Coordinates of C-alpha atoms in Angstrom, one line a residue:
Chain A
M1 CA 66.0 93.9 91.3
K2 CA 67.5 92.2 94.4
T3 CA 66.3 93.7 97.8
Y4 CA 68.4 93.0 100.9
R5 CA 66.5 93.0 104.2
I6 CA 68.7 94.6 106.9
A7 CA 67.8 94.4 110.6
L8 CA 69.0 97.6 112.4
L9 CA 70.0 97.3 116.0
P10 CA 71.4 100.7 116.9
G11 CA 71.6 99.6 120.6
D12 CA 72.8 102.1 123.1
G13 CA 74.7 105.4 123.4
I14 CA 76.6 106.4 120.2
G15 CA 75.2 103.3 118.5
K16 CA 72.1 105.4 117.9
E17 CA 74.2 108.1 116.3
V18 CA 76.5 106.0 114.1
I19 CA 73.9 103.6 112.7
P20 CA 71.8 106.4 111.1
A21 CA 75.0 107.7 109.5
G22 CA 75.8 104.2 108.1
V23 CA 72.2 103.8 106.8
Q24 CA 72.5 107.2 105.0
V25 CA 75.7 105.9 103.3
L26 CA 74.1 102.5 102.5
E27 CA 71.1 104.3 100.9
A28 CA 73.4 106.5 98.9
A29 CA 75.4 103.5 97.7
A30 CA 72.2 101.7 96.6
A31 CA 71.0 104.9 94.8
S32 CA 74.4 105.2 93.1
A33 CA 74.3 101.5 92.0
R34 CA 70.8 102.0 90.6
D35 CA 71.9 105.1 88.6
A36 CA 75.0 103.4 87.3
A37 CA 72.9 100.4 86.2
R38 CA 70.4 102.7 84.4
A39 CA 73.3 104.5 82.7
N40 CA 74.8 101.2 81.6
A41 CA 71.4 100.4 80.1
G42 CA 71.4 103.7 78.3
L43 CA 68.7 105.2 80.5
P44 CA 68.7 108.6 82.3
P45 CA 69.3 108.4 86.1
S46 CA 66.3 108.1 88.3
S47 CA 67.2 111.1 90.4
G48 CA 69.8 113.9 90.2
Q49 CA 72.4 113.9 87.5
V50 CA 75.2 111.4 87.1
P51 CA 78.3 113.1 85.7
P52 CA 80.3 111.2 83.1
G53 CA 82.7 108.7 84.6
A54 CA 80.4 107.8 87.5
T55 CA 79.5 104.5 85.8
T56 CA 82.3 102.3 86.8
G57 CA 82.7 98.6 86.6
S58 CA 79.8 96.1 86.9
A59 CA 77.0 98.1 88.3
E60 CA 74.2 95.9 89.6
A61 CA 71.1 97.6 90.9
F62 CA 69.9 96.6 94.3
A63 CA 67.5 97.9 97.0
L64 CA 67.6 97.8 100.8
S65 CA 64.7 97.5 103.2
F66 CA 65.2 98.1 106.9
G67 CA 63.6 96.8 110.0
E68 CA 64.5 98.5 113.2
F69 CA 64.7 97.0 116.7
D70 CA 65.2 99.0 119.9
W71 CA 66.9 96.2 121.9
G72 CA 69.9 96.8 124.2
C73 CA 70.6 98.1 127.7
E74 CA 68.0 100.8 127.7
Y75 CA 65.4 98.1 126.6
Y76 CA 66.7 95.9 129.4
L77 CA 66.2 98.7 132.0
R78 CA 62.6 99.0 130.8
T79 CA 61.7 95.4 130.4
G80 CA 64.3 93.3 132.3
R81 CA 65.5 91.6 129.1
M82 CA 68.1 92.6 126.5
M83 CA 65.8 91.4 123.7
P84 CA 62.4 89.7 123.5
E85 CA 62.3 85.9 124.1
D86 CA 61.6 85.3 120.4
G87 CA 64.4 87.8 119.4
L88 CA 66.3 85.3 117.3
E89 CA 63.2 84.3 115.5
Q90 CA 62.4 87.9 114.7
L91 CA 65.9 88.4 113.3
R92 CA 66.1 85.1 111.3
P93 CA 64.3 86.3 108.1
F94 CA 66.7 89.2 107.6
D95 CA 69.7 89.0 105.2
A96 CA 72.0 90.8 107.7
I97 CA 72.0 92.4 111.1
Y98 CA 73.6 95.9 111.4
L99 CA 74.3 96.6 115.0
G100 CA 75.6 99.9 116.6
A101 CA 76.9 99.5 120.2
I102 CA 75.7 97.7 123.3
G103 CA 76.5 98.9 126.9
H104 CA 75.2 101.1 129.7
P105 CA 77.0 102.2 132.9
T106 CA 74.3 100.6 135.1
V107 CA 74.0 97.3 133.3
P108 CA 76.8 94.7 134.0
D109 CA 78.8 93.7 131.0
H110 CA 78.1 90.0 131.5
I111 CA 74.4 90.7 131.0
S112 CA 74.7 93.0 128.0
L113 CA 77.3 90.7 126.3
R114 CA 75.7 87.3 127.1
Q115 CA 72.1 88.1 126.6
L116 CA 72.3 90.0 123.3
L117 CA 75.6 89.8 121.4
L118 CA 76.6 86.3 122.4
E119 CA 72.9 85.1 122.1
I120 CA 73.0 86.2 118.4
R121 CA 76.6 84.9 117.7
F122 CA 75.8 81.6 119.3
G123 CA 72.2 81.3 118.1
F124 CA 73.3 81.7 114.5
D125 CA 76.7 80.1 115.0
L126 CA 78.6 83.1 113.6
Y127 CA 81.9 81.5 114.3
A128 CA 84.2 83.8 112.4
N129 CA 84.8 87.4 113.5
L130 CA 86.5 89.4 110.7
R131 CA 88.4 92.6 111.6
P132 CA 90.2 94.5 108.9
V133 CA 93.1 96.7 110.1
E134 CA 94.1 99.3 107.5
I135 CA 95.3 102.9 107.5
L136 CA 92.9 105.3 105.8
P137 CA 94.5 108.0 103.7
G138 CA 94.9 111.3 105.6
L139 CA 94.9 109.6 109.0
E140 CA 98.1 109.0 111.0
S141 CA 98.9 105.8 112.7
P142 CA 100.8 106.1 116.1
L143 CA 103.5 104.3 114.2
R144 CA 104.5 107.5 112.5
S145 CA 106.7 106.0 109.7
K146 CA 103.9 103.5 108.7
T147 CA 101.3 104.3 106.0
A148 CA 98.5 102.7 104.2
A149 CA 101.0 100.7 102.1
D150 CA 102.5 99.1 105.3
I151 CA 99.5 98.3 107.3
N152 CA 96.8 96.1 105.7
M153 CA 95.9 93.2 107.8
L154 CA 92.7 91.0 108.2
F155 CA 92.2 89.4 111.6
I156 CA 90.0 86.4 111.8
R157 CA 89.0 85.7 115.4
E158 CA 87.4 82.5 116.6
N159 CA 84.0 83.6 117.8
S160 CA 82.1 80.6 119.1
E161 CA 84.2 78.8 121.8
G162 CA 87.5 79.5 123.6
E163 CA 86.8 81.9 126.5
Y164 CA 83.2 82.3 125.4
C165 CA 82.3 78.8 126.6
G166 CA 81.4 80.3 130.0
L167 CA 82.6 77.3 132.0
G168 CA 84.1 78.1 135.3
G169 CA 83.4 79.3 138.8
R170 CA 84.8 80.1 142.2
F171 CA 85.5 77.8 145.1
K172 CA 85.7 79.0 148.7
R173 CA 84.5 82.4 147.5
A174 CA 85.6 85.4 149.6
T175 CA 88.0 83.4 151.7
A176 CA 91.8 83.4 151.7
E177 CA 91.7 80.0 150.0
E178 CA 89.5 81.2 147.2
V179 CA 90.2 79.5 143.8
A180 CA 89.0 80.8 140.5
I181 CA 88.7 78.3 137.5
Q182 CA 88.0 79.5 134.0
E183 CA 88.0 76.8 131.3
V184 CA 88.8 77.5 127.7
V185 CA 87.4 75.1 125.1
F186 CA 89.0 74.3 121.8
T187 CA 87.2 71.7 119.7
R188 CA 88.6 70.1 116.6
R189 CA 85.6 71.2 114.6
G190 CA 85.7 74.8 115.9
T191 CA 89.4 75.1 115.3
E192 CA 89.4 73.5 111.9
R193 CA 86.6 75.5 110.5
V194 CA 87.9 78.9 111.4
I195 CA 91.5 78.1 110.3
R196 CA 90.2 76.6 107.0
Y197 CA 88.2 79.9 106.4
A198 CA 91.3 81.9 107.2
F199 CA 93.3 80.0 104.6
E200 CA 90.5 80.7 102.1
R201 CA 90.6 84.4 102.8
A202 CA 94.4 84.5 102.6
R203 CA 94.3 82.7 99.2
R204 CA 92.1 85.5 97.9
R205 CA 94.5 88.3 98.9
P206 CA 97.5 89.5 96.8
R207 CA 100.1 88.4 99.3
K208 CA 98.4 85.1 100.3
R209 CA 100.0 85.0 103.7
L210 CA 98.5 83.6 106.8
A211 CA 99.8 83.8 110.4
S212 CA 98.4 81.9 113.3
A213 CA 98.5 83.6 116.7
T214 CA 99.2 80.9 119.3
K215 CA 101.0 80.0 122.5
S216 CA 101.7 76.5 121.3
N217 CA 104.8 75.9 123.5
G218 CA 103.3 76.6 126.9
P219 CA 100.1 74.7 127.5
H220 CA 99.9 70.9 127.7
A221 CA 98.4 69.5 124.6
Chain B
M1 CA 102.8 93.6 114.4
I2 CA 104.3 96.8 115.8
T3 CA 107.9 96.8 114.5
H4 CA 107.2 95.1 111.1
P5 CA 103.4 95.4 110.5
E6 CA 104.0 95.0 106.8
T7 CA 104.9 91.4 107.3
L8 CA 101.3 90.5 108.4
D9 CA 98.5 89.8 106.0
V10 CA 95.8 87.5 107.3
V11 CA 96.0 86.5 111.0
V12 CA 93.9 83.8 112.6
G13 CA 93.7 83.4 116.4
S14 CA 91.7 82.1 119.2
N15 CA 89.0 84.2 120.9
L16 CA 91.3 85.8 123.6
F17 CA 94.4 86.2 121.5
A18 CA 92.6 87.8 118.6
D19 CA 90.6 90.0 120.9
I20 CA 93.9 91.5 122.3
L21 CA 95.6 91.7 118.9
T22 CA 92.6 93.4 117.2
D23 CA 92.5 96.0 120.1
I24 CA 96.1 96.7 119.2
G25 CA 95.0 96.8 115.5
G26 CA 92.4 99.5 116.3
A27 CA 95.1 101.6 118.1
L28 CA 97.4 101.2 115.1
Q29 CA 94.7 102.6 112.9
G30 CA 94.7 105.8 114.9
S31 CA 91.3 105.6 116.7
L32 CA 89.0 103.0 118.1
G33 CA 86.3 104.9 116.1
L34 CA 87.8 103.3 112.9
A35 CA 87.6 99.6 113.7
A36 CA 84.9 97.6 111.8
S37 CA 83.9 94.0 112.2
A38 CA 81.8 91.2 110.8
N39 CA 80.4 88.1 112.5
I40 CA 79.7 85.4 109.9
N41 CA 79.2 81.7 109.4
P42 CA 81.0 81.0 106.1
A43 CA 79.8 77.3 106.1
E44 CA 76.1 77.3 106.6
R45 CA 73.2 79.7 107.3
L46 CA 71.5 79.3 110.7
G47 CA 70.5 83.0 110.7
P48 CA 71.7 86.3 109.4
P49 CA 75.3 87.4 109.8
M50 CA 75.9 90.4 112.1
F51 CA 78.0 93.4 111.3
E52 CA 79.1 95.9 114.1
P53 CA 81.6 98.5 114.7
V54 CA 84.1 97.4 117.4
H55 CA 83.7 100.5 119.6
G56 CA 81.3 100.6 122.6
S57 CA 78.4 102.8 123.4
A58 CA 80.7 105.6 124.7
P59 CA 78.3 107.1 127.3
D60 CA 80.8 109.9 127.9
I61 CA 80.1 111.4 124.4
A62 CA 76.7 109.9 123.6
G63 CA 73.9 112.4 122.8
R64 CA 76.3 115.1 121.5
G65 CA 76.3 113.9 117.9
V66 CA 80.1 113.9 117.6
A67 CA 80.8 110.2 117.5
N68 CA 83.1 109.1 114.7
P69 CA 80.9 107.1 112.2
I70 CA 83.9 105.7 110.2
A71 CA 83.8 102.3 111.9
A72 CA 80.0 102.0 111.3
I73 CA 80.4 103.1 107.6
W74 CA 83.3 100.7 107.1
T75 CA 81.2 98.0 108.7
A76 CA 78.4 98.8 106.2
A77 CA 80.9 98.1 103.4
L78 CA 81.8 94.8 105.0
M79 CA 78.1 94.0 105.0
M80 CA 77.6 94.8 101.3
E81 CA 80.6 92.8 100.4
H82 CA 79.3 89.8 102.3
L83 CA 75.9 90.2 100.8
G84 CA 77.4 89.8 97.4
E85 CA 77.7 93.4 96.3
P86 CA 81.4 94.0 96.1
A87 CA 81.0 96.9 93.8
A88 CA 78.8 98.7 96.3
A89 CA 81.3 97.9 99.1
A90 CA 84.2 99.3 97.0
R91 CA 82.2 102.5 96.3
I92 CA 81.6 103.0 100.0
M93 CA 85.3 102.4 100.8
N94 CA 86.4 104.7 98.0
A95 CA 84.1 107.5 99.2
L96 CA 85.3 107.0 102.8
R97 CA 89.0 107.2 101.6
A98 CA 88.2 110.3 99.5
V99 CA 86.8 112.1 102.6
T100 CA 89.6 111.1 105.0
G101 CA 92.2 111.8 102.3
K102 CA 90.9 115.4 101.9
G103 CA 91.1 115.9 105.6
Q104 CA 88.5 118.7 105.7
V105 CA 85.8 116.8 107.6
R106 CA 86.9 115.2 110.9
T107 CA 85.2 114.3 114.2
P108 CA 86.8 115.4 117.5
D109 CA 88.5 112.0 118.1
L110 CA 90.6 112.7 115.0
G111 CA 91.3 116.3 116.0
G112 CA 88.5 117.8 114.0
K113 CA 85.4 119.8 114.9
N114 CA 82.8 118.1 112.7
T115 CA 79.7 116.2 113.8
T116 CA 78.7 112.6 113.0
A117 CA 76.1 114.1 110.5
D118 CA 78.7 116.3 108.8
F119 CA 80.9 113.3 108.2
A120 CA 78.1 111.1 106.9
A121 CA 77.0 113.9 104.6
A122 CA 80.5 114.2 103.2
V123 CA 80.6 110.5 102.4
V124 CA 77.2 110.6 100.8
E125 CA 78.4 113.5 98.7
A126 CA 81.5 111.6 97.6
L127 CA 79.3 108.6 96.7
S128 CA 77.1 110.7 94.4
R129 CA 80.1 112.0 92.5

């Protein structure tokens, strides 16, 4: 049976409340997949009863093992670092990282973002940020007339360059002539790979449509 | 996206544009407590992919056990799908939809009075059915 190793980084604040909720659900999903696989093989469930009809589709049994890390802003306030120096090496053997939330009123955003989240995104070159936008049944969108049938989008955000390049600074700081410069970097490689992936995702969806959000008429190219 | 959201399917954007658009997307969903995300490298493995709810640490409500776990649970489904367990991901999403559809268990951000633990227990219960 396949076992997935998940690194848990609950982080700060409500991250420490929602990650345990997610882990409970993941464990229930793994248990239900195991029971379904046993039922498909004609065996009784390992625990509890599985009512008829619970064995749907291709049920592959799998297991999860978790490693927990207490990194984040509270860790920073204790140690002066958002994560240990060899943090990426500690994470590398895992199959996935499941992170809660990072942030604390007394730790500046640029420290908490740069030294943990961006460290991981850049360190492992996680260049595509996927965000589904769908309406769940029973919940109302502020667009009152729209329902689950109308809103089903998948955003793919470039996650490794652009504003994240961190190039910029201030000239004549704190004077009337102060100038702020913030560079944005778009490489051919970075742009092509995320757009290519977006096309692949679009091709797998029923509508197969892809929109590109750009301001192509303004900046010099 | 606002007047004709049904015309949009997949949207690709640069870092800043997509940041703004997905914040609007979270608002369209009804609560920031619903927005899930995955950080992946579809081309090569330099390390594990990272899955995280979009919301922050919410110090104003932290410690009270009332945070909405929907984004975290949805994120868990994205993780199982990416790991190659689409059936498990679909089970989690179906359980989540069953619980929100019934409307009996809701955290305060959605106008309910339930706790994080109540909501998780309801999804676990829906998964075992």
